[in-house]
Amino acid sequence: MDISDEGQPLDPAWLEINNNVCGGLAGAPSASLVAERFIGVGWSSRSASWESYEVETGWCRLEVDPTEGDTLLNGVVDPQRFEDLAALLTRFGMPFSLELYDEDGELLREIEAGTPSAPQDAAPKPLSRLLALPGLWSRRGGRTRFPSG
C-alpha cells in the first residue's frame, strides 16, 4: 500500500487527549485495504508497524490494526465528528462497531452498522471479541477499560 501524506494533519487541539474512540471492522479484508479507503477520501496514512497503519485527518487519527479476521480501530476523534466517522465507515461498506468515550473513560456513544442484530444470549459481538484479546485495549487512569455486554 502507498503511504500518503496528502491529507490534513490532526488538529493540535486533539494531540493532548487520550484515545477516545475504538471500534472494529468485522471481516475487513486487511489493514492495508482499510487504510487505502481512508486515503481515497483525502486522509493521510503511514505505516505504524509491519501490518498496522495510522490514518488521520484534521478531526481524527486512528490506528488500523489487523486481528484474526477483523480489523481494530482506536485513536482520537473530535466528539462532534463521531457521526461523521461512522458515516465514512458506512460509505466504505464494511460492517463496523464504534464506541466514543469521554475524558474519564465513560462510554458516551456506540454505533453499529452492517451487522445483524443478535439475541442477548448469542455469541459476543465482534467488537467485544476483539477487545477481549490481551493487549488490544488501552489503559487509562491506572485501570484497564473493558466494555460491558
mmCIF file of N, CA and C in Angstrom:
data_model
loop_
_atom_site.group_PDB
_atom_site.id
_atom_site.type_symbol
_atom_site.label_atom_id
_atom_site.label_comp_id
_atom_site.label_asym_id
_atom_site.label_seq_id
_atom_site.Cartn_x
_atom_site.Cartn_y
_atom_site.Cartn_z
ATOM 1 N N MET A 1 0.832 -1.178 0.000
ATOM 2 C CA MET A 1 0.000 0.000 0.000
ATOM 3 C C MET A 1 0.872 1.234 0.000
ATOM 4 N N ASP A 2 0.463 2.244 -0.737
ATOM 5 C CA ASP A 2 1.188 3.507 -0.734
ATOM 6 C C ASP A 2 0.904 4.263 0.551
ATOM 7 N N ILE A 3 1.940 4.897 1.076
ATOM 8 C CA ILE A 3 1.797 5.774 2.219
ATOM 9 C C ILE A 3 1.483 7.152 1.656
ATOM 10 N N SER A 4 0.570 7.872 2.284
ATOM 11 C CA SER A 4 0.163 9.171 1.772
ATOM 12 C C SER A 4 0.254 10.221 2.862
ATOM 13 N N ASP A 5 0.846 11.356 2.529
ATOM 14 C CA ASP A 5 0.854 12.473 3.466
ATOM 15 C C ASP A 5 0.085 13.653 2.879
ATOM 16 N N GLU A 6 -0.830 13.352 1.976
ATOM 17 C CA GLU A 6 -1.604 14.378 1.291
ATOM 18 C C GLU A 6 -2.717 14.968 2.147
ATOM 19 N N GLY A 7 -3.224 14.230 3.134
ATOM 20 C CA GLY A 7 -4.339 14.706 3.947
ATOM 21 C C GLY A 7 -3.909 15.718 4.990
ATOM 22 N N GLN A 8 -4.907 16.280 5.674
ATOM 23 C CA GLN A 8 -4.641 17.237 6.743
ATOM 24 C C GLN A 8 -4.069 16.532 7.961
ATOM 25 N N PRO A 9 -3.122 17.165 8.660
ATOM 26 C CA PRO A 9 -2.662 16.588 9.927
ATOM 27 C C PRO A 9 -3.728 16.797 11.002
ATOM 28 N N LEU A 10 -3.647 16.003 12.046
ATOM 29 C CA LEU A 10 -4.576 16.127 13.163
ATOM 30 C C LEU A 10 -4.453 17.511 13.776
ATOM 31 N N ASP A 11 -5.591 18.141 14.046
ATOM 32 C CA ASP A 11 -5.616 19.448 14.696
ATOM 33 C C ASP A 11 -4.877 19.347 16.030
ATOM 34 N N PRO A 12 -3.973 20.282 16.331
ATOM 35 C CA PRO A 12 -3.211 20.223 17.585
ATOM 36 C C PRO A 12 -4.084 20.150 18.838
ATOM 37 N N ALA A 13 -5.317 20.613 18.764
ATOM 38 C CA ALA A 13 -6.215 20.541 19.920
ATOM 39 C C ALA A 13 -6.462 19.106 20.359
ATOM 40 N N TRP A 14 -6.315 18.149 19.447
ATOM 41 C CA TRP A 14 -6.602 16.744 19.759
ATOM 42 C C TRP A 14 -5.346 15.941 20.067
ATOM 43 N N LEU A 15 -4.186 16.566 19.977
ATOM 44 C CA LEU A 15 -2.935 15.846 20.225
ATOM 45 C C LEU A 15 -2.728 15.478 21.688
ATOM 46 N N GLU A 16 -3.277 16.249 22.598
ATOM 47 C CA GLU A 16 -3.007 16.056 24.022
ATOM 48 C C GLU A 16 -4.013 15.162 24.737
ATOM 49 N N ILE A 17 -5.070 14.733 24.071
ATOM 50 C CA ILE A 17 -6.060 13.917 24.777
ATOM 51 C C ILE A 17 -5.777 12.432 24.567
ATOM 52 N N ASN A 18 -6.264 11.635 25.516
ATOM 53 C CA ASN A 18 -6.138 10.178 25.403
ATOM 54 C C ASN A 18 -7.072 9.665 24.318
ATOM 55 N N ASN A 19 -6.823 8.453 23.866
ATOM 56 C CA ASN A 19 -7.720 7.837 22.893
ATOM 57 C C ASN A 19 -9.151 7.902 23.410
ATOM 58 N N ASN A 20 -10.067 8.293 22.531
ATOM 59 C CA ASN A 20 -11.467 8.387 22.928
ATOM 60 C C ASN A 20 -12.404 7.622 21.995
ATOM 61 N N VAL A 21 -11.853 6.946 21.009
ATOM 62 C CA VAL A 21 -12.687 6.166 20.097
ATOM 63 C C VAL A 21 -12.025 4.810 19.854
ATOM 64 N N CYS A 22 -12.854 3.788 19.829
ATOM 65 C CA CYS A 22 -12.361 2.465 19.448
ATOM 66 C C CYS A 22 -13.467 1.774 18.674
ATOM 67 N N GLY A 23 -13.081 0.790 17.924
ATOM 68 C CA GLY A 23 -14.072 0.087 17.137
ATOM 69 C C GLY A 23 -13.465 -1.098 16.421
ATOM 70 N N GLY A 24 -14.312 -1.764 15.700
ATOM 71 C CA GLY A 24 -13.881 -2.919 14.943
ATOM 72 C C GLY A 24 -14.600 -2.977 13.615
ATOM 73 N N LEU A 25 -13.890 -3.460 12.615
ATOM 74 C CA LEU A 25 -14.464 -3.711 11.295
ATOM 75 C C LEU A 25 -14.538 -5.214 11.131
ATOM 76 N N ALA A 26 -15.740 -5.746 11.124
ATOM 77 C CA ALA A 26 -15.922 -7.197 11.027
ATOM 78 C C ALA A 26 -15.596 -7.671 9.621
ATOM 79 N N GLY A 27 -14.696 -8.638 9.526
ATOM 80 C CA GLY A 27 -14.371 -9.241 8.244
ATOM 81 C C GLY A 27 -13.658 -8.331 7.266
ATOM 82 N N ALA A 28 -12.986 -7.288 7.761
ATOM 83 C CA ALA A 28 -12.262 -6.388 6.858
ATOM 84 C C ALA A 28 -11.165 -7.162 6.138
ATOM 85 N N PRO A 29 -10.960 -6.892 4.849
ATOM 86 C CA PRO A 29 -10.001 -7.671 4.067
ATOM 87 C C PRO A 29 -8.571 -7.568 4.588
ATOM 88 N N SER A 30 -8.098 -6.377 4.946
ATOM 89 C CA SER A 30 -6.761 -6.197 5.513
ATOM 90 C C SER A 30 -6.639 -4.762 5.999
ATOM 91 N N ALA A 31 -5.713 -4.535 6.915
ATOM 92 C CA ALA A 31 -5.476 -3.173 7.401
ATOM 93 C C ALA A 31 -5.017 -2.279 6.253
ATOM 94 N N SER A 32 -4.247 -2.829 5.344
ATOM 95 C CA SER A 32 -3.765 -2.079 4.195
ATOM 96 C C SER A 32 -4.923 -1.577 3.332
ATOM 97 N N LEU A 33 -5.881 -2.444 3.049
ATOM 98 C CA LEU A 33 -7.027 -2.031 2.233
ATOM 99 C C LEU A 33 -7.903 -1.022 2.959
ATOM 100 N N VAL A 34 -8.017 -1.162 4.280
ATOM 101 C CA VAL A 34 -8.778 -0.179 5.061
ATOM 102 C C VAL A 34 -8.082 1.179 4.973
ATOM 103 N N ALA A 35 -6.760 1.201 5.153
ATOM 104 C CA ALA A 35 -6.006 2.455 5.048
ATOM 105 C C ALA A 35 -6.168 3.070 3.659
ATOM 106 N N GLU A 36 -6.173 2.245 2.626
ATOM 107 C CA GLU A 36 -6.370 2.746 1.262
ATOM 108 C C GLU A 36 -7.723 3.423 1.100
ATOM 109 N N ARG A 37 -8.743 2.888 1.762
ATOM 110 C CA ARG A 37 -10.070 3.521 1.688
ATOM 111 C C ARG A 37 -10.024 4.927 2.283
ATOM 112 N N PHE A 38 -9.327 5.070 3.422
ATOM 113 C CA PHE A 38 -9.203 6.393 4.036
ATOM 114 C C PHE A 38 -8.418 7.347 3.133
ATOM 115 N N ILE A 39 -7.343 6.861 2.515
ATOM 116 C CA ILE A 39 -6.566 7.688 1.584
ATOM 117 C C ILE A 39 -7.459 8.156 0.438
ATOM 118 N N GLY A 40 -8.338 7.278 -0.015
ATOM 119 C CA GLY A 40 -9.229 7.598 -1.122
ATOM 120 C C GLY A 40 -10.187 8.739 -0.846
ATOM 121 N N VAL A 41 -10.405 9.060 0.432
ATOM 122 C CA VAL A 41 -11.290 10.174 0.780
ATOM 123 C C VAL A 41 -10.497 11.347 1.362
ATOM 124 N N GLY A 42 -9.170 11.345 1.106
ATOM 125 C CA GLY A 42 -8.367 12.504 1.454
ATOM 126 C C GLY A 42 -7.627 12.475 2.774
ATOM 127 N N TRP A 43 -7.646 11.335 3.467
ATOM 128 C CA TRP A 43 -6.896 11.225 4.719
ATOM 129 C C TRP A 43 -5.443 10.892 4.402
ATOM 130 N N SER A 44 -4.545 11.172 5.354
ATOM 131 C CA SER A 44 -3.161 10.732 5.210
ATOM 132 C C SER A 44 -3.012 9.379 5.893
ATOM 133 N N SER A 45 -1.968 8.659 5.529
ATOM 134 C CA SER A 45 -1.726 7.330 6.087
ATOM 135 C C SER A 45 -0.230 7.098 6.189
ATOM 136 N N ARG A 46 0.160 6.374 7.224
ATOM 137 C CA ARG A 46 1.557 5.965 7.366
ATOM 138 C C ARG A 46 1.590 4.610 8.050
ATOM 139 N N SER A 47 2.645 3.899 7.813
ATOM 140 C CA SER A 47 2.823 2.592 8.438
ATOM 141 C C SER A 47 3.094 2.790 9.922
ATOM 142 N N ALA A 48 2.416 1.997 10.767
ATOM 143 C CA ALA A 48 2.625 2.061 12.213
ATOM 144 C C ALA A 48 3.401 0.845 12.705
ATOM 145 N N SER A 49 3.370 -0.228 11.948
ATOM 146 C CA SER A 49 4.119 -1.452 12.252
ATOM 147 C C SER A 49 4.131 -2.281 10.968
ATOM 148 N N TRP A 50 4.547 -3.546 11.070
ATOM 149 C CA TRP A 50 4.586 -4.397 9.882
ATOM 150 C C TRP A 50 3.232 -4.508 9.210
ATOM 151 N N GLU A 51 2.152 -4.567 9.991
ATOM 152 C CA GLU A 51 0.828 -4.789 9.410
ATOM 153 C C GLU A 51 -0.179 -3.705 9.756
ATOM 154 N N SER A 52 0.178 -2.757 10.609
ATOM 155 C CA SER A 52 -0.748 -1.724 11.075
ATOM 156 C C SER A 52 -0.471 -0.392 10.392
ATOM 157 N N TYR A 53 -1.501 0.439 10.351
ATOM 158 C CA TYR A 53 -1.398 1.765 9.754
ATOM 159 C C TYR A 53 -2.002 2.790 10.691
ATOM 160 N N GLU A 54 -1.558 4.029 10.528
ATOM 161 C CA GLU A 54 -2.170 5.156 11.206
ATOM 162 C C GLU A 54 -2.742 6.039 10.113
ATOM 163 N N VAL A 55 -4.020 6.368 10.226
ATOM 164 C CA VAL A 55 -4.676 7.241 9.255
ATOM 165 C C VAL A 55 -5.164 8.473 10.004
ATOM 166 N N GLU A 56 -5.127 9.631 9.326
ATOM 167 C CA GLU A 56 -5.569 10.837 10.022
ATOM 168 C C GLU A 56 -6.071 11.895 9.071
ATOM 169 N N THR A 57 -6.868 12.759 9.663
ATOM 170 C CA THR A 57 -7.347 13.978 9.038
ATOM 171 C C THR A 57 -7.404 15.019 10.152
ATOM 172 N N GLY A 58 -7.873 16.214 9.870
ATOM 173 C CA GLY A 58 -7.860 17.279 10.864
ATOM 174 C C GLY A 58 -8.637 16.979 12.131
ATOM 175 N N TRP A 59 -9.641 16.117 12.053
ATOM 176 C CA TRP A 59 -10.511 15.871 13.201
ATOM 177 C C TRP A 59 -10.426 14.452 13.764
ATOM 178 N N CYS A 60 -9.532 13.631 13.237
ATOM 179 C CA CYS A 60 -9.452 12.243 13.709
ATOM 180 C C CYS A 60 -8.103 11.620 13.353
ATOM 181 N N ARG A 61 -7.593 10.801 14.264
ATOM 182 C CA ARG A 61 -6.412 9.965 13.996
ATOM 183 C C ARG A 61 -6.732 8.568 14.516
ATOM 184 N N LEU A 62 -6.587 7.566 13.647
ATOM 185 C CA LEU A 62 -6.897 6.185 14.011
ATOM 186 C C LEU A 62 -5.725 5.263 13.724
ATOM 187 N N GLU A 63 -5.518 4.324 14.616
ATOM 188 C CA GLU A 63 -4.615 3.201 14.381
ATOM 189 C C GLU A 63 -5.482 2.095 13.777
ATOM 190 N N VAL A 64 -5.046 1.508 12.687
ATOM 191 C CA VAL A 64 -5.772 0.443 11.995
ATOM 192 C C VAL A 64 -4.955 -0.834 12.176
ATOM 193 N N ASP A 65 -5.428 -1.724 13.055
ATOM 194 C CA ASP A 65 -4.683 -2.933 13.427
ATOM 195 C C ASP A 65 -5.419 -4.190 12.994
ATOM 196 N N PRO A 66 -4.765 -5.067 12.231
ATOM 197 C CA PRO A 66 -5.410 -6.328 11.865
ATOM 198 C C PRO A 66 -5.430 -7.282 13.054
ATOM 199 N N THR A 67 -6.501 -8.058 13.143
ATOM 200 C CA THR A 67 -6.608 -9.141 14.119
ATOM 201 C C THR A 67 -7.095 -10.357 13.354
ATOM 202 N N GLU A 68 -7.482 -11.386 14.040
ATOM 203 C CA GLU A 68 -7.937 -12.612 13.380
ATOM 204 C C GLU A 68 -9.242 -12.380 12.624
ATOM 205 N N GLY A 69 -9.152 -12.055 11.342
ATOM 206 C CA GLY A 69 -10.327 -11.904 10.502
ATOM 207 C C GLY A 69 -11.031 -10.567 10.593
ATOM 208 N N ASP A 70 -10.636 -9.712 11.506
ATOM 209 C CA ASP A 70 -11.259 -8.410 11.682
ATOM 210 C C ASP A 70 -10.170 -7.346 11.749
ATOM 211 N N THR A 71 -10.576 -6.098 11.861
ATOM 212 C CA THR A 71 -9.627 -5.001 11.996
ATOM 213 C C THR A 71 -10.060 -4.127 13.156
ATOM 214 N N LEU A 72 -9.129 -3.829 14.043
ATOM 215 C CA LEU A 72 -9.384 -2.994 15.209
ATOM 216 C C LEU A 72 -9.015 -1.556 14.879
ATOM 217 N N LEU A 73 -9.871 -0.623 15.291
ATOM 218 C CA LEU A 73 -9.614 0.805 15.141
ATOM 219 C C LEU A 73 -9.546 1.420 16.530
ATOM 220 N N ASN A 74 -8.574 2.277 16.779
ATOM 221 C CA ASN A 74 -8.566 3.033 18.031
ATOM 222 C C ASN A 74 -7.781 4.309 17.819
ATOM 223 N N GLY A 75 -8.173 5.349 18.541
ATOM 224 C CA GLY A 75 -7.488 6.619 18.394
ATOM 225 C C GLY A 75 -8.268 7.764 18.987
ATOM 226 N N VAL A 76 -8.154 8.914 18.327
ATOM 227 C CA VAL A 76 -8.744 10.162 18.798
ATOM 228 C C VAL A 76 -9.663 10.708 17.716
ATOM 229 N N VAL A 77 -10.844 11.137 18.140
ATOM 230 C CA VAL A 77 -11.773 11.791 17.224
ATOM 231 C C VAL A 77 -12.364 13.010 17.932
ATOM 232 N N ASP A 78 -12.586 14.085 17.192
ATOM 233 C CA ASP A 78 -13.340 15.216 17.716
ATOM 234 C C ASP A 78 -14.734 14.673 18.015
ATOM 235 N N PRO A 79 -15.198 14.719 19.266
ATOM 236 C CA PRO A 79 -16.506 14.137 19.591
ATOM 237 C C PRO A 79 -17.647 14.680 18.735
ATOM 238 N N GLN A 80 -17.517 15.919 18.260
ATOM 239 C CA GLN A 80 -18.546 16.497 17.397
ATOM 240 C C GLN A 80 -18.560 15.856 16.008
ATOM 241 N N ARG A 81 -17.518 15.097 15.677
ATOM 242 C CA ARG A 81 -17.407 14.471 14.361
ATOM 243 C C ARG A 81 -17.538 12.947 14.420
ATOM 244 N N PHE A 82 -17.915 12.415 15.579
ATOM 245 C CA PHE A 82 -18.054 10.964 15.749
ATOM 246 C C PHE A 82 -19.002 10.375 14.709
ATOM 247 N N GLU A 83 -20.148 11.034 14.486
ATOM 248 C CA GLU A 83 -21.104 10.542 13.498
ATOM 249 C C GLU A 83 -20.528 10.612 12.086
ATOM 250 N N ASP A 84 -19.664 11.594 11.826
ATOM 251 C CA ASP A 84 -19.014 11.688 10.513
ATOM 252 C C ASP A 84 -18.109 10.484 10.271
ATOM 253 N N LEU A 85 -17.412 10.054 11.321
ATOM 254 C CA LEU A 85 -16.569 8.861 11.202
ATOM 255 C C LEU A 85 -17.431 7.635 10.906
ATOM 256 N N ALA A 86 -18.554 7.511 11.611
ATOM 257 C CA ALA A 86 -19.463 6.385 11.366
ATOM 258 C C ALA A 86 -20.012 6.433 9.940
ATOM 259 N N ALA A 87 -20.360 7.622 9.464
ATOM 260 C CA ALA A 87 -20.875 7.760 8.094
ATOM 261 C C ALA A 87 -19.818 7.353 7.067
ATOM 262 N N LEU A 88 -18.572 7.694 7.345
ATOM 263 C CA LEU A 88 -17.487 7.319 6.445
ATOM 264 C C LEU A 88 -17.317 5.805 6.387
ATOM 265 N N LEU A 89 -17.339 5.148 7.544
ATOM 266 C CA LEU A 89 -17.220 3.684 7.567
ATOM 267 C C LEU A 89 -18.407 3.031 6.869
ATOM 268 N N THR A 90 -19.582 3.615 7.021
ATOM 269 C CA THR A 90 -20.770 3.111 6.326
ATOM 270 C C THR A 90 -20.557 3.216 4.819
ATOM 271 N N ARG A 91 -20.010 4.336 4.384
ATOM 272 C CA ARG A 91 -19.723 4.545 2.957
ATOM 273 C C ARG A 91 -18.730 3.512 2.429
ATOM 274 N N PHE A 92 -17.800 3.074 3.281
ATOM 275 C CA PHE A 92 -16.834 2.051 2.876
ATOM 276 C C PHE A 92 -17.501 0.693 2.687
ATOM 277 N N GLY A 93 -18.707 0.516 3.236
ATOM 278 C CA GLY A 93 -19.452 -0.723 3.034
ATOM 279 C C GLY A 93 -18.999 -1.901 3.876
ATOM 280 N N MET A 94 -18.334 -1.619 5.000
ATOM 281 C CA MET A 94 -17.882 -2.703 5.881
ATOM 282 C C MET A 94 -18.673 -2.677 7.180
ATOM 283 N N PRO A 95 -19.112 -3.848 7.675
ATOM 284 C CA PRO A 95 -19.771 -3.880 8.981
ATOM 285 C C PRO A 95 -18.808 -3.367 10.055
ATOM 286 N N PHE A 96 -19.322 -2.529 10.962
ATOM 287 C CA PHE A 96 -18.451 -1.960 11.982
ATOM 288 C C PHE A 96 -19.195 -1.711 13.286
ATOM 289 N N SER A 97 -18.411 -1.495 14.311
ATOM 290 C CA SER A 97 -18.897 -1.044 15.603
ATOM 291 C C SER A 97 -17.921 0.014 16.090
ATOM 292 N N LEU A 98 -18.444 1.143 16.579
ATOM 293 C CA LEU A 98 -17.615 2.229 17.102
ATOM 294 C C LEU A 98 -18.101 2.624 18.482
ATOM 295 N N GLU A 99 -17.171 2.990 19.354
ATOM 296 C CA GLU A 99 -17.506 3.470 20.690
ATOM 297 C C GLU A 99 -16.757 4.772 20.938
ATOM 298 N N LEU A 100 -17.466 5.749 21.527
ATOM 299 C CA LEU A 100 -16.886 7.042 21.882
ATOM 300 C C LEU A 100 -16.877 7.161 23.396
ATOM 301 N N TYR A 101 -15.736 7.566 23.952
ATOM 302 C CA TYR A 101 -15.561 7.695 25.403
ATOM 303 C C TYR A 101 -15.239 9.135 25.774
ATOM 304 N N ASP A 102 -15.611 9.523 27.009
ATOM 305 C CA ASP A 102 -15.240 10.847 27.496
ATOM 306 C C ASP A 102 -13.855 10.800 28.122
ATOM 307 N N GLU A 103 -13.405 11.934 28.652
ATOM 308 C CA GLU A 103 -12.048 12.012 29.204
ATOM 309 C C GLU A 103 -11.844 11.143 30.441
ATOM 310 N N ASP A 104 -12.944 10.698 31.076
ATOM 311 C CA ASP A 104 -12.852 9.811 32.241
ATOM 312 C C ASP A 104 -12.990 8.342 31.863
ATOM 313 N N GLY A 105 -13.096 8.058 30.582
ATOM 314 C CA GLY A 105 -13.210 6.676 30.128
ATOM 315 C C GLY A 105 -14.621 6.119 30.172
ATOM 316 N N GLU A 106 -15.616 6.987 30.340
ATOM 317 C CA GLU A 106 -17.011 6.547 30.361
ATOM 318 C C GLU A 106 -17.566 6.527 28.938
ATOM 319 N N LEU A 107 -18.280 5.450 28.623
ATOM 320 C CA LEU A 107 -18.873 5.308 27.293
ATOM 321 C C LEU A 107 -19.931 6.385 27.079
ATOM 322 N N LEU A 108 -19.784 7.154 26.000
ATOM 323 C CA LEU A 108 -20.746 8.192 25.648
ATOM 324 C C LEU A 108 -21.710 7.746 24.565
ATOM 325 N N ARG A 109 -21.193 7.031 23.593
ATOM 326 C CA ARG A 109 -21.997 6.689 22.418
ATOM 327 C C ARG A 109 -21.455 5.435 21.780
ATOM 328 N N GLU A 110 -22.337 4.638 21.192
ATOM 329 C CA GLU A 110 -21.948 3.431 20.471
ATOM 330 C C GLU A 110 -22.764 3.359 19.191
ATOM 331 N N ILE A 111 -22.106 3.062 18.094
ATOM 332 C CA ILE A 111 -22.782 2.924 16.801
ATOM 333 C C ILE A 111 -22.347 1.612 16.170
ATOM 334 N N GLU A 112 -23.318 0.832 15.699
ATOM 335 C CA GLU A 112 -23.032 -0.389 14.941
ATOM 336 C C GLU A 112 -23.751 -0.290 13.609
ATOM 337 N N ALA A 113 -23.121 -0.778 12.566
ATOM 338 C CA ALA A 113 -23.754 -0.756 11.248
ATOM 339 C C ALA A 113 -23.311 -1.954 10.439
ATOM 340 N N GLY A 114 -24.249 -2.487 9.688
ATOM 341 C CA GLY A 114 -23.929 -3.574 8.782
ATOM 342 C C GLY A 114 -23.815 -4.930 9.430
ATOM 343 N N THR A 115 -24.137 -5.022 10.716
ATOM 344 C CA THR A 115 -24.087 -6.314 11.396
ATOM 345 C C THR A 115 -25.499 -6.690 11.807
ATOM 346 N N PRO A 116 -25.883 -7.931 11.648
ATOM 347 C CA PRO A 116 -27.224 -8.336 12.037
ATOM 348 C C PRO A 116 -27.396 -8.268 13.547
ATOM 349 N N SER A 117 -28.601 -7.963 13.982
ATOM 350 C CA SER A 117 -28.892 -7.952 15.414
ATOM 351 C C SER A 117 -28.833 -9.371 15.938
ATOM 352 N N ALA A 118 -28.273 -9.521 17.115
ATOM 353 C CA ALA A 118 -28.145 -10.847 17.724
ATOM 354 C C ALA A 118 -28.896 -10.865 19.046
ATOM 355 N N PRO A 119 -29.497 -12.000 19.391
ATOM 356 C CA PRO A 119 -30.160 -12.095 20.682
ATOM 357 C C PRO A 119 -29.145 -11.927 21.810
ATOM 358 N N GLN A 120 -29.637 -11.538 22.998
ATOM 359 C CA GLN A 120 -28.767 -11.284 24.145
ATOM 360 C C GLN A 120 -27.908 -12.484 24.510
ATOM 361 N N ASP A 121 -28.414 -13.697 24.323
ATOM 362 C CA ASP A 121 -27.648 -14.879 24.726
ATOM 363 C C ASP A 121 -26.763 -15.416 23.591
ATOM 364 N N ALA A 122 -26.658 -14.661 22.500
ATOM 365 C CA ALA A 122 -25.834 -15.094 21.364
ATOM 366 C C ALA A 122 -24.354 -14.893 21.675
ATOM 367 N N ALA A 123 -23.530 -15.355 20.770
ATOM 368 C CA ALA A 123 -22.076 -15.191 20.914
ATOM 369 C C ALA A 123 -21.735 -13.704 21.016
ATOM 370 N N PRO A 124 -20.580 -13.363 21.591
ATOM 371 C CA PRO A 124 -20.198 -11.954 21.748
ATOM 372 C C PRO A 124 -20.155 -11.226 20.416
ATOM 373 N N LYS A 125 -20.449 -9.920 20.478
ATOM 374 C CA LYS A 125 -20.357 -9.075 19.300
ATOM 375 C C LYS A 125 -18.903 -9.029 18.837
ATOM 376 N N PRO A 126 -18.657 -8.766 17.542
ATOM 377 C CA PRO A 126 -17.281 -8.727 17.052
ATOM 378 C C PRO A 126 -16.383 -7.782 17.850
ATOM 379 N N LEU A 127 -16.855 -6.577 18.186
ATOM 380 C CA LEU A 127 -16.026 -5.636 18.921
ATOM 381 C C LEU A 127 -15.682 -6.173 20.299
ATOM 382 N N SER A 128 -16.652 -6.755 20.984
ATOM 383 C CA SER A 128 -16.383 -7.307 22.308
ATOM 384 C C SER A 128 -15.330 -8.399 22.226
ATOM 385 N N ARG A 129 -15.394 -9.214 21.173
ATOM 386 C CA ARG A 129 -14.415 -10.289 20.999
ATOM 387 C C ARG A 129 -13.030 -9.701 20.747
ATOM 388 N N LEU A 130 -12.951 -8.666 19.934
ATOM 389 C CA LEU A 130 -11.664 -8.042 19.659
ATOM 390 C C LEU A 130 -11.060 -7.433 20.908
ATOM 391 N N LEU A 131 -11.887 -6.741 21.679
ATOM 392 C CA LEU A 131 -11.373 -6.039 22.842
ATOM 393 C C LEU A 131 -11.004 -6.980 23.966
ATOM 394 N N ALA A 132 -11.500 -8.197 23.920
ATOM 395 C CA ALA A 132 -11.166 -9.167 24.954
ATOM 396 C C ALA A 132 -9.788 -9.779 24.731
ATOM 397 N N LEU A 133 -9.212 -9.581 23.542
ATOM 398 C CA LEU A 133 -7.885 -10.122 23.271
ATOM 399 C C LEU A 133 -6.844 -9.355 24.076
ATOM 400 N N PRO A 134 -5.902 -10.031 24.700
ATOM 401 C CA PRO A 134 -4.890 -9.355 25.507
ATOM 402 C C PRO A 134 -4.103 -8.339 24.691
ATOM 403 N N GLY A 135 -3.877 -7.193 25.301
ATOM 404 C CA GLY A 135 -3.033 -6.181 24.686
ATOM 405 C C GLY A 135 -3.705 -5.315 23.644
ATOM 406 N N LEU A 136 -4.988 -5.493 23.394
ATOM 407 C CA LEU A 136 -5.654 -4.694 22.374
ATOM 408 C C LEU A 136 -6.523 -3.599 22.967
ATOM 409 N N TRP A 137 -6.369 -3.333 24.230
ATOM 410 C CA TRP A 137 -7.181 -2.311 24.865
ATOM 411 C C TRP A 137 -6.286 -1.367 25.624
ATOM 412 N N SER A 138 -6.675 -0.137 25.731
ATOM 413 C CA SER A 138 -5.809 0.856 26.358
ATOM 414 C C SER A 138 -6.032 0.929 27.857
ATOM 415 N N ARG A 139 -4.992 1.371 28.538
ATOM 416 C CA ARG A 139 -5.101 1.631 29.972
ATOM 417 C C ARG A 139 -5.260 3.136 30.127
ATOM 418 N N ARG A 140 -6.180 3.530 30.963
ATOM 419 C CA ARG A 140 -6.421 4.939 31.204
ATOM 420 C C ARG A 140 -6.666 5.124 32.691
ATOM 421 N N GLY A 141 -5.989 6.054 33.290
ATOM 422 C CA GLY A 141 -6.209 6.337 34.700
ATOM 423 C C GLY A 141 -5.835 5.176 35.598
ATOM 424 N N GLY A 142 -4.887 4.346 35.189
ATOM 425 C CA GLY A 142 -4.427 3.254 36.027
ATOM 426 C C GLY A 142 -5.328 2.040 36.032
ATOM 427 N N ARG A 143 -6.367 2.044 35.235
ATOM 428 C CA ARG A 143 -7.238 0.869 35.199
ATOM 429 C C ARG A 143 -7.473 0.474 33.746
ATOM 430 N N THR A 144 -7.699 -0.781 33.533
ATOM 431 C CA THR A 144 -7.988 -1.260 32.190
ATOM 432 C C THR A 144 -9.482 -1.156 31.960
ATOM 433 N N ARG A 145 -9.860 -0.596 30.817
ATOM 434 C CA ARG A 145 -11.278 -0.448 30.500
ATOM 435 C C ARG A 145 -11.703 -1.584 29.590
ATOM 436 N N PHE A 146 -12.746 -2.257 29.960
ATOM 437 C CA PHE A 146 -13.345 -3.265 29.101
ATOM 438 C C PHE A 146 -14.810 -2.914 28.936
ATOM 439 N N PRO A 147 -15.346 -2.993 27.731
ATOM 440 C CA PRO A 147 -16.754 -2.681 27.525
ATOM 441 C C PRO A 147 -17.635 -3.739 28.165
ATOM 442 N N SER A 148 -18.795 -3.307 28.592
ATOM 443 C CA SER A 148 -19.747 -4.270 29.145
ATOM 444 C C SER A 148 -20.562 -4.854 28.012
ATOM 445 N N GLY A 149 -21.087 -6.016 28.256
ATOM 446 C CA GLY A 149 -22.033 -6.518 27.335
ATOM 447 C C GLY A 149 -21.705 -7.529 26.402
#
